[in-house]
């Protein structure tokens, strides 16, 4: 970052000129297009390009970030540098300022078309806690866990933008002590506070993407809530893993934070024992110092840190392609629940309430799991080059399941 922005109210905010996340927005009935956030305003990048960078109009005058994401790392740097200069250069101010809209005046939508969605399990504290809760008599960590970032394929078509309503899913559950399952609305609706990584440049079928190619392929980062039905999950997941207990909804932020904005947030991993196999080795710093905040009904119930994650996102990406499977533009990689070693750093209710046995206080009420009408907001921040940078909120409200038609 070479100079401060002339958008004075943005200086020192979570959305200063060192951040500049992307969204698909529309204002005043105009077609949706690419915008970037500065302070509490949105710059219409498509209109800015039509005046000063006509070569970029095709990437920016679109209703999805995918064309920009597919254009590759050099183009991302070019667009980001150009956008930054528009907001720094006083000489451009007279024509750029009218292209800023108040954030309260714009509509935002799903920022990109999700191609494939995978979800990992990269927090050692989360994996250990869930192992103890679901398999109390066994070793909490499976033998593979310290050798690979364990993951599963999720459902891309049910990834929703922040603000979406989440209907309580139904499914099979077998309560403790009963022999046979029943079918009905989940009684154990949960959240998972995660960080999502969005693939821009695809990888080639048959080729593993090495860990040091991560920043070449990954366009950006979003907060992610992996809504989970624990009773459905517990009954269905052996031996093939999560399915309907997860696939009903995943919510992401509508603002995609460029990976480049996280340069100042790079931190070393906490340490891997045993050391990873050669193809999963990383050049440090490979971790990210991202703080998360979990809010239920307006009350902060947890503050996990992504710094505590055992596996790096670059290791997740390499593992995902290590069999030669290709990654496509729009692929979304969830990190797995971000949990830390302390009680106030747990990223799911199953951990915060220890399997529902120890309800937590949410204001004047208590919760074991989510009830209809509950609202959940995830907030993420990280060190930026100027001050802290903010991510877009990840919010959702639970509603009762509609009647079967
Ligand atoms: Mn998850």
PDB file of N, CA and C and ligand atoms in Angstrom, residues 117-121 126 152 191-194 224-228 230 233 242 246 250 334-338, ligand 1:
ATOM      1  N   UNK A 117     -17.539 -28.181  -3.880  1.00  0.00           N
ATOM      2  CA  UNK A 117     -17.354 -27.737  -2.493  1.00  0.00           C
ATOM      3  C   UNK A 117     -16.813 -28.904  -1.678  1.00  0.00           C
ATOM      4  N   UNK A 118     -15.690 -28.679  -1.035  1.00  0.00           N
ATOM      5  CA  UNK A 118     -15.148 -29.685  -0.120  1.00  0.00           C
ATOM      6  C   UNK A 118     -14.989 -29.044   1.243  1.00  0.00           C
ATOM      7  N   UNK A 119     -15.081 -29.868   2.276  1.00  0.00           N
ATOM      8  CA  UNK A 119     -14.939 -29.349   3.636  1.00  0.00           C
ATOM      9  C   UNK A 119     -13.929 -30.207   4.375  1.00  0.00           C
ATOM     10  N   UNK A 120     -12.987 -29.555   5.041  1.00  0.00           N
ATOM     11  CA  UNK A 120     -11.924 -30.260   5.762  1.00  0.00           C
ATOM     12  C   UNK A 120     -12.232 -30.308   7.261  1.00  0.00           C
ATOM     13  N   UNK A 121     -11.225 -30.704   8.011  1.00  0.00           N
ATOM     14  CA  UNK A 121     -11.396 -31.028   9.438  1.00  0.00           C
ATOM     15  C   UNK A 121     -10.049 -30.725  10.090  1.00  0.00           C
ATOM     16  N   UNK A 126     -10.747 -29.164  17.433  1.00  0.00           N
ATOM     17  CA  UNK A 126     -12.099 -29.575  17.030  1.00  0.00           C
ATOM     18  C   UNK A 126     -12.159 -31.089  16.813  1.00  0.00           C
ATOM     19  N   UNK A 152     -14.206 -34.133   3.145  1.00  0.00           N
ATOM     20  CA  UNK A 152     -15.277 -34.829   2.421  1.00  0.00           C
ATOM     21  C   UNK A 152     -15.817 -33.891   1.349  1.00  0.00           C
ATOM     22  N   UNK A 191     -23.860 -25.047  14.252  1.00  0.00           N
ATOM     23  CA  UNK A 191     -23.068 -24.236  13.327  1.00  0.00           C
ATOM     24  C   UNK A 191     -21.646 -24.768  13.321  1.00  0.00           C
ATOM     25  N   UNK A 192     -20.888 -24.413  12.287  1.00  0.00           N
ATOM     26  CA  UNK A 192     -19.441 -24.603  12.313  1.00  0.00           C
ATOM     27  C   UNK A 192     -18.818 -23.326  11.762  1.00  0.00           C
ATOM     28  N   UNK A 193     -18.049 -22.640  12.606  1.00  0.00           N
ATOM     29  CA  UNK A 193     -17.376 -21.409  12.193  1.00  0.00           C
ATOM     30  C   UNK A 193     -16.113 -21.784  11.433  1.00  0.00           C
ATOM     31  N   UNK A 194     -16.082 -21.406  10.147  1.00  0.00           N
ATOM     32  CA  UNK A 194     -14.981 -21.848   9.297  1.00  0.00           C
ATOM     33  C   UNK A 194     -14.498 -20.689   8.423  1.00  0.00           C
ATOM     34  N   UNK A 224     -17.300 -18.695   6.510  1.00  0.00           N
ATOM     35  CA  UNK A 224     -18.180 -19.798   6.083  1.00  0.00           C
ATOM     36  C   UNK A 224     -18.817 -20.432   7.316  1.00  0.00           C
ATOM     37  N   UNK A 225     -20.120 -20.636   7.245  1.00  0.00           N
ATOM     38  CA  UNK A 225     -20.829 -21.360   8.306  1.00  0.00           C
ATOM     39  C   UNK A 225     -21.357 -22.677   7.733  1.00  0.00           C
ATOM     40  N   UNK A 226     -20.782 -23.773   8.215  1.00  0.00           N
ATOM     41  CA  UNK A 226     -21.182 -25.122   7.788  1.00  0.00           C
ATOM     42  C   UNK A 226     -22.260 -25.620   8.754  1.00  0.00           C
ATOM     43  N   UNK A 227     -23.512 -25.234   8.443  1.00  0.00           N
ATOM     44  CA  UNK A 227     -24.641 -25.667   9.279  1.00  0.00           C
ATOM     45  C   UNK A 227     -24.672 -27.190   9.346  1.00  0.00           C
ATOM     46  N   UNK A 228     -24.921 -27.731  10.518  1.00  0.00           N
ATOM     47  CA  UNK A 228     -24.786 -29.179  10.727  1.00  0.00           C
ATOM     48  C   UNK A 228     -25.896 -29.698  11.621  1.00  0.00           C
ATOM     49  N   UNK A 230     -26.521 -32.539  14.033  1.00  0.00           N
ATOM     50  CA  UNK A 230     -25.661 -33.520  14.704  1.00  0.00           C
ATOM     51  C   UNK A 230     -26.313 -34.890  14.874  1.00  0.00           C
ATOM     52  N   UNK A 233     -26.238 -36.495  11.467  1.00  0.00           N
ATOM     53  CA  UNK A 233     -24.832 -36.807  11.186  1.00  0.00           C
ATOM     54  C   UNK A 233     -24.361 -38.042  11.963  1.00  0.00           C
ATOM     55  N   UNK A 242     -19.907 -37.552   6.307  1.00  0.00           N
ATOM     56  CA  UNK A 242     -21.065 -36.657   6.336  1.00  0.00           C
ATOM     57  C   UNK A 242     -21.831 -36.660   5.017  1.00  0.00           C
ATOM     58  N   UNK A 246     -25.156 -32.427   6.644  1.00  0.00           N
ATOM     59  CA  UNK A 246     -24.395 -31.236   6.269  1.00  0.00           C
ATOM     60  C   UNK A 246     -24.921 -30.549   5.014  1.00  0.00           C
ATOM     61  N   UNK A 250     -24.951 -24.331   3.527  1.00  0.00           N
ATOM     62  CA  UNK A 250     -23.656 -23.771   3.925  1.00  0.00           C
ATOM     63  C   UNK A 250     -23.713 -22.305   3.552  1.00  0.00           C
ATOM     64  N   UNK A 334     -13.698 -25.483   2.422  1.00  0.00           N
ATOM     65  CA  UNK A 334     -13.936 -25.106   3.810  1.00  0.00           C
ATOM     66  C   UNK A 334     -12.827 -25.683   4.682  1.00  0.00           C
ATOM     67  N   UNK A 335     -12.418 -24.905   5.669  1.00  0.00           N
ATOM     68  CA  UNK A 335     -11.273 -25.310   6.501  1.00  0.00           C
ATOM     69  C   UNK A 335     -11.622 -26.387   7.509  1.00  0.00           C
ATOM     70  N   UNK A 336     -12.908 -26.564   7.777  1.00  0.00           N
ATOM     71  CA  UNK A 336     -13.319 -27.282   8.982  1.00  0.00           C
ATOM     72  C   UNK A 336     -13.471 -26.283  10.118  1.00  0.00           C
ATOM     73  N   UNK A 337     -14.255 -26.697  11.115  1.00  0.00           N
ATOM     74  CA  UNK A 337     -14.522 -25.838  12.266  1.00  0.00           C
ATOM     75  C   UNK A 337     -13.231 -25.317  12.865  1.00  0.00           C
ATOM     76  N   UNK A 338     -13.191 -24.004  13.077  1.00  0.00           N
ATOM     77  CA  UNK A 338     -12.026 -23.403  13.717  1.00  0.00           C
ATOM     78  C   UNK A 338     -12.275 -23.417  15.219  1.00  0.00           C
TER      79      UNK A 338
HETATM   80 MN1  LIG B   1     -17.433 -28.346   8.569  1.00  0.00          MN
END
